mmCIF file of C-alpha atoms in Angstrom:
data_model
loop_
_atom_site.group_PDB
_atom_site.id
_atom_site.type_symbol
_atom_site.label_atom_id
_atom_site.label_comp_id
_atom_site.label_asym_id
_atom_site.label_seq_id
_atom_site.Cartn_x
_atom_site.Cartn_y
_atom_site.Cartn_z
ATOM 1 C CA MET A 24 84.744 77.754 35.196
ATOM 2 C CA LYS A 25 83.217 77.014 32.069
ATOM 3 C CA PHE A 26 80.426 79.711 32.876
ATOM 4 C CA SER A 27 82.644 82.186 34.136
ATOM 5 C CA ASN A 28 84.577 82.057 30.603
ATOM 6 C CA LEU A 29 82.034 82.126 28.436
ATOM 7 C CA VAL A 30 81.044 85.430 31.145
ATOM 8 C CA CYS A 31 84.495 87.032 30.046
ATOM 9 C CA ALA A 32 84.031 86.295 26.725
ATOM 10 C CA ALA A 33 81.009 87.986 26.058
ATOM 11 C CA ALA A 34 82.519 90.942 28.007
ATOM 12 C CA LEU A 35 85.368 91.132 25.493
ATOM 13 C CA ALA A 36 83.087 90.896 23.057
ATOM 14 C CA LEU A 37 80.927 93.340 23.642
ATOM 15 C CA ALA A 38 84.184 95.991 25.083
ATOM 16 C CA GLY A 39 85.693 94.350 21.816
ATOM 17 C CA THR A 40 81.884 95.725 20.032
ATOM 18 C CA ALA A 41 82.237 99.192 21.445
ATOM 19 C CA ALA A 42 86.123 100.217 20.943
ATOM 20 C CA SER A 43 85.082 99.480 17.249
ATOM 21 C CA ALA A 44 82.467 101.536 17.320
ATOM 22 C CA GLN A 45 84.076 104.445 19.728
ATOM 23 C CA GLU A 46 87.063 103.842 16.371
ATOM 24 C CA SER A 47 84.322 104.935 13.479
ATOM 25 C CA LEU A 48 83.594 108.689 12.980
ATOM 26 C CA SER A 49 80.813 109.563 10.757
ATOM 27 C CA VAL A 50 81.014 111.893 8.131
ATOM 28 C CA GLY A 51 77.764 113.849 6.831
ATOM 29 C CA VAL A 52 78.660 114.988 3.066
ATOM 30 C CA THR A 53 76.379 115.757 -0.434
ATOM 31 C CA THR A 54 76.438 115.103 -3.404
ATOM 32 C CA THR A 55 76.161 118.687 -5.642
ATOM 33 C CA GLY A 56 79.251 120.103 -3.480
ATOM 34 C CA VAL A 57 81.991 119.261 -6.351
ATOM 35 C CA PRO A 58 84.526 119.165 -6.271
ATOM 36 C CA PHE A 59 83.476 119.451 -2.435
ATOM 37 C CA THR A 60 81.999 116.296 -1.890
ATOM 38 C CA PHE A 61 80.776 114.625 -4.992
ATOM 39 C CA ILE A 62 80.155 110.594 -6.022
ATOM 40 C CA ASP A 63 82.808 109.417 -8.311
ATOM 41 C CA THR A 64 80.849 107.840 -10.757
ATOM 42 C CA SER A 65 83.250 104.670 -11.561
ATOM 43 C CA THR A 66 83.371 103.702 -7.907
ATOM 44 C CA GLN A 67 80.405 105.094 -6.674
ATOM 45 C CA ASP A 68 82.742 106.651 -3.292
ATOM 46 C CA PRO A 69 82.187 109.973 -1.968
ATOM 47 C CA THR A 70 84.903 111.590 -2.989
ATOM 48 C CA GLY A 71 85.954 115.844 -3.884
ATOM 49 C CA ALA A 72 88.534 118.426 -1.836
ATOM 50 C CA MET A 73 86.466 117.830 2.299
ATOM 51 C CA VAL A 74 85.963 114.198 1.697
ATOM 52 C CA ASP A 75 89.895 113.536 1.405
ATOM 53 C CA LEU A 76 90.108 116.155 3.998
ATOM 54 C CA ALA A 77 88.154 114.503 6.239
ATOM 55 C CA ALA A 78 89.538 111.116 5.644
ATOM 56 C CA ALA A 79 93.461 112.683 6.282
ATOM 57 C CA ILE A 80 91.684 113.941 10.110
ATOM 58 C CA ALA A 81 90.098 110.266 10.793
ATOM 59 C CA GLU A 82 93.144 108.980 10.414
ATOM 60 C CA ASP A 83 95.528 111.161 11.835
ATOM 61 C CA ILE A 84 93.455 110.990 15.651
ATOM 62 C CA GLY A 85 92.925 107.158 14.900
ATOM 63 C CA ARG A 86 89.396 107.080 13.736
ATOM 64 C CA THR A 87 87.977 105.195 10.721
ATOM 65 C CA PRO A 88 85.925 107.594 8.608
ATOM 66 C CA GLU A 89 82.082 106.659 7.165
ATOM 67 C CA PHE A 90 80.747 108.898 4.576
ATOM 68 C CA GLU A 91 77.187 109.035 4.589
ATOM 69 C CA VAL A 92 75.489 110.617 1.386
ATOM 70 C CA MET A 93 72.610 113.317 2.562
ATOM 71 C CA GLN A 94 70.875 117.078 1.292
ATOM 72 C CA PHE A 95 72.814 119.873 2.136
ATOM 73 C CA SER A 96 70.061 121.812 3.553
ATOM 74 C CA GLY A 97 69.699 117.970 5.781
ATOM 75 C CA LEU A 98 73.485 117.699 7.436
ATOM 76 C CA ILE A 99 73.078 120.221 10.540
ATOM 77 C CA GLN A 100 69.753 118.770 11.945
ATOM 78 C CA GLY A 101 72.049 115.098 11.205
ATOM 79 C CA LEU A 102 74.744 116.317 12.994
ATOM 80 C CA LYS A 103 72.444 117.589 15.934
ATOM 81 C CA ILE A 104 70.179 114.402 16.288
ATOM 82 C CA GLY A 105 73.095 111.963 16.195
ATOM 83 C CA ARG A 106 72.855 110.464 12.757
ATOM 84 C CA ILE A 107 76.777 111.774 11.893
ATOM 85 C CA ASP A 108 79.627 113.344 13.870
ATOM 86 C CA LEU A 109 80.996 115.723 11.402
ATOM 87 C CA ILE A 110 79.954 117.519 8.543
ATOM 88 C CA SER A 111 83.138 118.516 5.979
ATOM 89 C CA ALA A 112 81.093 119.818 3.127
ATOM 90 C CA GLY A 113 81.427 123.155 1.311
ATOM 91 C CA MET A 114 80.154 125.083 4.138
ATOM 92 C CA PHE A 115 80.253 128.180 5.262
ATOM 93 C CA ALA A 116 80.595 128.941 9.465
ATOM 94 C CA THR A 117 77.841 131.253 9.731
ATOM 95 C CA ASP A 118 76.962 133.416 12.882
ATOM 96 C CA THR A 119 74.094 131.704 12.461
ATOM 97 C CA ARG A 120 74.889 127.704 12.271
ATOM 98 C CA LYS A 121 77.172 128.990 14.397
ATOM 99 C CA GLU A 122 74.140 129.086 16.545
ATOM 100 C CA VAL A 123 73.648 125.420 16.929
ATOM 101 C CA VAL A 124 76.847 123.702 15.783
ATOM 102 C CA ASP A 125 80.660 124.308 16.135
ATOM 103 C CA PHE A 126 82.620 125.290 13.878
ATOM 104 C CA SER A 127 87.005 124.303 13.537
ATOM 105 C CA GLN A 128 89.134 127.180 11.860
ATOM 106 C CA THR A 129 88.131 127.450 8.198
ATOM 107 C CA VAL A 130 90.216 125.074 5.944
ATOM 108 C CA TYR A 131 89.422 127.512 2.979
ATOM 109 C CA SER A 132 87.467 131.161 1.540
ATOM 110 C CA TYR A 133 85.279 132.439 -1.991
ATOM 111 C CA GLY A 134 82.723 134.015 -2.792
ATOM 112 C CA ASP A 135 79.505 133.621 -4.751
ATOM 113 C CA ALA A 136 78.897 133.327 -8.200
ATOM 114 C CA MET A 137 76.395 134.396 -10.638
ATOM 115 C CA PHE A 138 75.349 132.170 -13.983
ATOM 116 C CA VAL A 139 72.576 132.609 -16.299
ATOM 117 C CA ALA A 140 72.394 131.317 -19.954
ATOM 118 C CA ALA A 141 75.046 130.175 -22.339
ATOM 119 C CA ASP A 142 73.185 131.930 -25.183
ATOM 120 C CA ASP A 143 73.132 135.080 -22.962
ATOM 121 C CA GLU A 144 75.712 137.377 -23.764
ATOM 122 C CA THR A 145 74.984 139.965 -20.944
ATOM 123 C CA GLU A 146 77.410 140.636 -17.807
ATOM 124 C CA TYR A 147 75.176 141.323 -15.352
ATOM 125 C CA ALA A 148 74.825 143.472 -12.307
ATOM 126 C CA ILE A 149 73.172 141.915 -9.264
ATOM 127 C CA ASP A 150 70.812 145.170 -9.023
ATOM 128 C CA ASP A 151 70.248 144.760 -12.937
ATOM 129 C CA LEU A 152 67.784 141.354 -12.274
ATOM 130 C CA GLU A 153 65.105 143.391 -10.308
ATOM 131 C CA GLY A 154 61.543 141.617 -10.686
ATOM 132 C CA GLU A 155 63.028 138.419 -12.605
ATOM 133 C CA VAL A 156 62.836 135.363 -10.698
ATOM 134 C CA VAL A 157 65.634 133.807 -9.855
ATOM 135 C CA GLY A 158 67.251 130.496 -7.848
ATOM 136 C CA ALA A 159 69.783 129.140 -5.096
ATOM 137 C CA GLN A 160 69.793 126.237 -3.070
ATOM 138 C CA ILE A 161 67.805 125.502 -0.011
ATOM 139 C CA GLY A 162 70.146 126.067 3.019
ATOM 140 C CA THR A 163 72.256 128.198 1.607
ATOM 141 C CA THR A 164 73.767 131.614 2.951
ATOM 142 C CA PHE A 165 73.048 132.897 -1.167
ATOM 143 C CA ALA A 166 69.323 131.861 -0.435
ATOM 144 C CA ASP A 167 68.840 133.608 2.706
ATOM 145 C CA GLN A 168 70.582 136.926 0.738
ATOM 146 C CA LEU A 169 68.544 136.586 -1.854
ATOM 147 C CA GLN A 170 65.246 136.863 -0.442
ATOM 148 C CA ALA A 171 66.723 139.735 2.071
ATOM 149 C CA MET A 172 67.427 141.920 -0.939
ATOM 150 C CA GLY A 173 63.241 141.542 -1.405
ATOM 151 C CA THR A 174 64.287 143.350 -4.865
ATOM 152 C CA PHE A 175 63.493 140.078 -7.359
ATOM 153 C CA SER A 176 59.968 138.766 -8.812
ATOM 154 C CA GLU A 177 60.525 135.430 -7.239
ATOM 155 C CA VAL A 178 63.843 133.672 -5.204
ATOM 156 C CA LYS A 179 63.467 129.735 -6.265
ATOM 157 C CA LEU A 180 64.075 127.603 -3.714
ATOM 158 C CA TYR A 181 66.156 124.137 -4.589
ATOM 159 C CA ASP A 182 67.489 120.955 -3.613
ATOM 160 C CA SER A 183 70.621 120.798 -5.981
ATOM 161 C CA LEU A 184 72.678 123.667 -8.291
ATOM 162 C CA VAL A 185 72.271 121.367 -10.928
ATOM 163 C CA ASP A 186 68.592 121.478 -10.532
ATOM 164 C CA ILE A 187 68.891 125.163 -11.063
ATOM 165 C CA MET A 188 71.450 125.157 -13.803
ATOM 166 C CA ARG A 189 68.560 122.896 -15.774
ATOM 167 C CA ASP A 190 65.407 126.109 -14.702
ATOM 168 C CA VAL A 191 68.181 128.838 -15.865
ATOM 169 C CA GLN A 192 69.407 126.410 -19.253
ATOM 170 C CA LEU A 193 65.705 125.861 -20.015
ATOM 171 C CA GLY A 194 64.406 130.203 -19.319
ATOM 172 C CA ARG A 195 62.258 128.570 -16.343
ATOM 173 C CA ILE A 196 64.603 131.388 -14.733
ATOM 174 C CA LYS A 197 67.215 133.799 -15.102
ATOM 175 C CA ALA A 198 69.885 133.679 -13.380
ATOM 176 C CA GLY A 199 70.973 130.862 -10.598
ATOM 177 C CA PHE A 200 73.539 132.418 -7.837
ATOM 178 C CA GLY A 201 76.036 129.537 -5.572
ATOM 179 C CA ASP A 202 79.142 128.654 -4.693
ATOM 180 C CA LYS A 203 81.493 129.926 -7.157
ATOM 181 C CA PRO A 204 84.077 126.785 -7.607
ATOM 182 C CA ILE A 205 81.560 124.551 -7.538
ATOM 183 C CA ILE A 206 80.077 125.798 -10.342
ATOM 184 C CA GLY A 207 82.359 126.170 -12.337
ATOM 185 C CA TYR A 208 84.169 123.364 -11.805
ATOM 186 C CA GLN A 209 80.647 121.849 -12.908
ATOM 187 C CA ILE A 210 81.002 124.283 -15.954
ATOM 188 C CA ALA A 211 84.258 123.114 -17.349
ATOM 189 C CA GLN A 212 84.069 119.732 -16.654
ATOM 190 C CA ASN A 213 80.310 119.798 -18.619
ATOM 191 C CA PRO A 214 79.767 122.192 -20.785
ATOM 192 C CA GLN A 215 76.469 120.440 -21.832
ATOM 193 C CA LEU A 216 75.080 121.951 -18.806
ATOM 194 C CA GLY A 217 74.200 125.297 -21.177
ATOM 195 C CA VAL A 218 74.870 127.758 -18.490
ATOM 196 C CA ARG A 219 77.910 129.750 -17.681
ATOM 197 C CA LEU A 220 79.063 132.283 -15.487
ATOM 198 C CA VAL A 221 78.573 135.801 -15.398
ATOM 199 C CA GLU A 222 81.867 137.950 -15.465
ATOM 200 C CA GLY A 223 82.921 140.227 -13.541
ATOM 201 C CA TYR A 224 80.084 139.697 -10.942
ATOM 202 C CA GLU A 225 80.979 140.889 -7.364
ATOM 203 C CA PRO A 226 79.472 138.612 -4.756
ATOM 204 C CA MET A 227 77.249 139.372 -2.042
ATOM 205 C CA GLY A 228 80.016 138.547 0.431
ATOM 206 C CA MET A 229 82.713 135.615 1.311
ATOM 207 C CA GLY A 230 82.669 133.057 3.168
ATOM 208 C CA GLN A 231 84.509 130.794 5.517
ATOM 209 C CA VAL A 232 84.792 127.467 5.189
ATOM 210 C CA ALA A 233 85.035 125.306 7.674
ATOM 211 C CA LEU A 234 83.853 120.819 9.540
ATOM 212 C CA ALA A 235 81.089 120.946 11.778
ATOM 213 C CA VAL A 236 80.578 119.520 15.361
ATOM 214 C CA SER A 237 78.017 119.013 17.779
ATOM 215 C CA LYS A 238 78.299 121.389 19.930
ATOM 216 C CA GLU A 239 78.081 118.609 22.223
ATOM 217 C CA ASN A 240 81.163 116.901 21.372
ATOM 218 C CA PRO A 241 83.745 119.559 22.509
ATOM 219 C CA GLU A 242 86.367 116.984 22.340
ATOM 220 C CA LEU A 243 86.471 116.012 18.613
ATOM 221 C CA LEU A 244 86.778 120.003 17.849
ATOM 222 C CA GLU A 245 89.786 120.191 20.361
ATOM 223 C CA GLN A 246 90.948 117.461 17.428
ATOM 224 C CA VAL A 247 89.967 118.262 14.922
ATOM 225 C CA ASN A 248 91.856 121.636 14.568
ATOM 226 C CA ALA A 249 94.750 119.850 16.091
ATOM 227 C CA SER A 250 94.627 117.997 12.943
ATOM 228 C CA ILE A 251 94.122 121.156 10.409
ATOM 229 C CA SER A 252 96.510 123.238 12.425
ATOM 230 C CA GLU A 253 99.314 120.312 11.618
ATOM 231 C CA MET A 254 98.054 120.107 8.444
ATOM 232 C CA LYS A 255 98.359 123.728 7.176
ATOM 233 C CA GLU A 256 101.794 123.403 8.859
ATOM 234 C CA SER A 257 102.624 120.975 6.415
ATOM 235 C CA GLY A 258 101.705 121.902 3.190
ATOM 236 C CA GLU A 259 99.129 118.960 3.138
ATOM 237 C CA LEU A 260 95.667 121.290 3.880
ATOM 238 C CA GLU A 261 96.812 122.887 0.371
ATOM 239 C CA ASP A 262 97.915 119.886 -0.905
ATOM 240 C CA ILE A 263 94.335 118.062 -0.966
ATOM 241 C CA PHE A 264 92.817 121.325 -2.808
ATOM 242 C CA GLY A 265 95.040 122.142 -4.998
ATOM 243 C CA LYS A 266 94.333 118.149 -6.099
ATOM 244 C CA TYR A 267 90.908 119.388 -6.872
ATOM 245 C CA GLY A 268 92.000 122.830 -8.589
ATOM 246 C CA LEU A 269 90.724 124.548 -5.655
#
């Protein structure tokens, strides 16, 4: 009888452990996507519009979010190997990415921006940079588009926008390209970066930001989409992005 009780207790403990693991939702975010995803320096916790959105979705579907900070270029691989369950970053739902992951409905749209050194007053068009060295973040659609143009002497690839801004400010490259809301927010918050947005620049294209899940997890995708639809209808989605000036 005592042995039977021990077996039952062990079984219940294992079941409880499994249930707890099932209730968690591992979310991949980056530290360089201000104001979409970044680290709050006062708490050292991930924060931003896409972090708040993922937390709200997790709560809505009855799971506990666990945020995993990763390089942007490693997010999709992390999803494919099961390291994370969900990507919630300023990531565009492109056709190429759709071949390997599934995206939710669109939550935000924006285009790219060009930035140059703060003391460079020229309002460049992209064609004006023919033969120059420019920079973009590795793994982004902007990097792919710039390389496909074939008009630059080099398209240098970087892990973060901060690294691109440093090299633009130091004159190592002529201009940098990246997410307009992220660049605009960082420049507004940190004038000492020594770069500025090029006014009147026409984006190479507009992108649709969405959350991503594994193709092996259609149930989670359905839950995420249902939650987003409810937030759009209630106005909660607009409030989340509005909190960060988006």
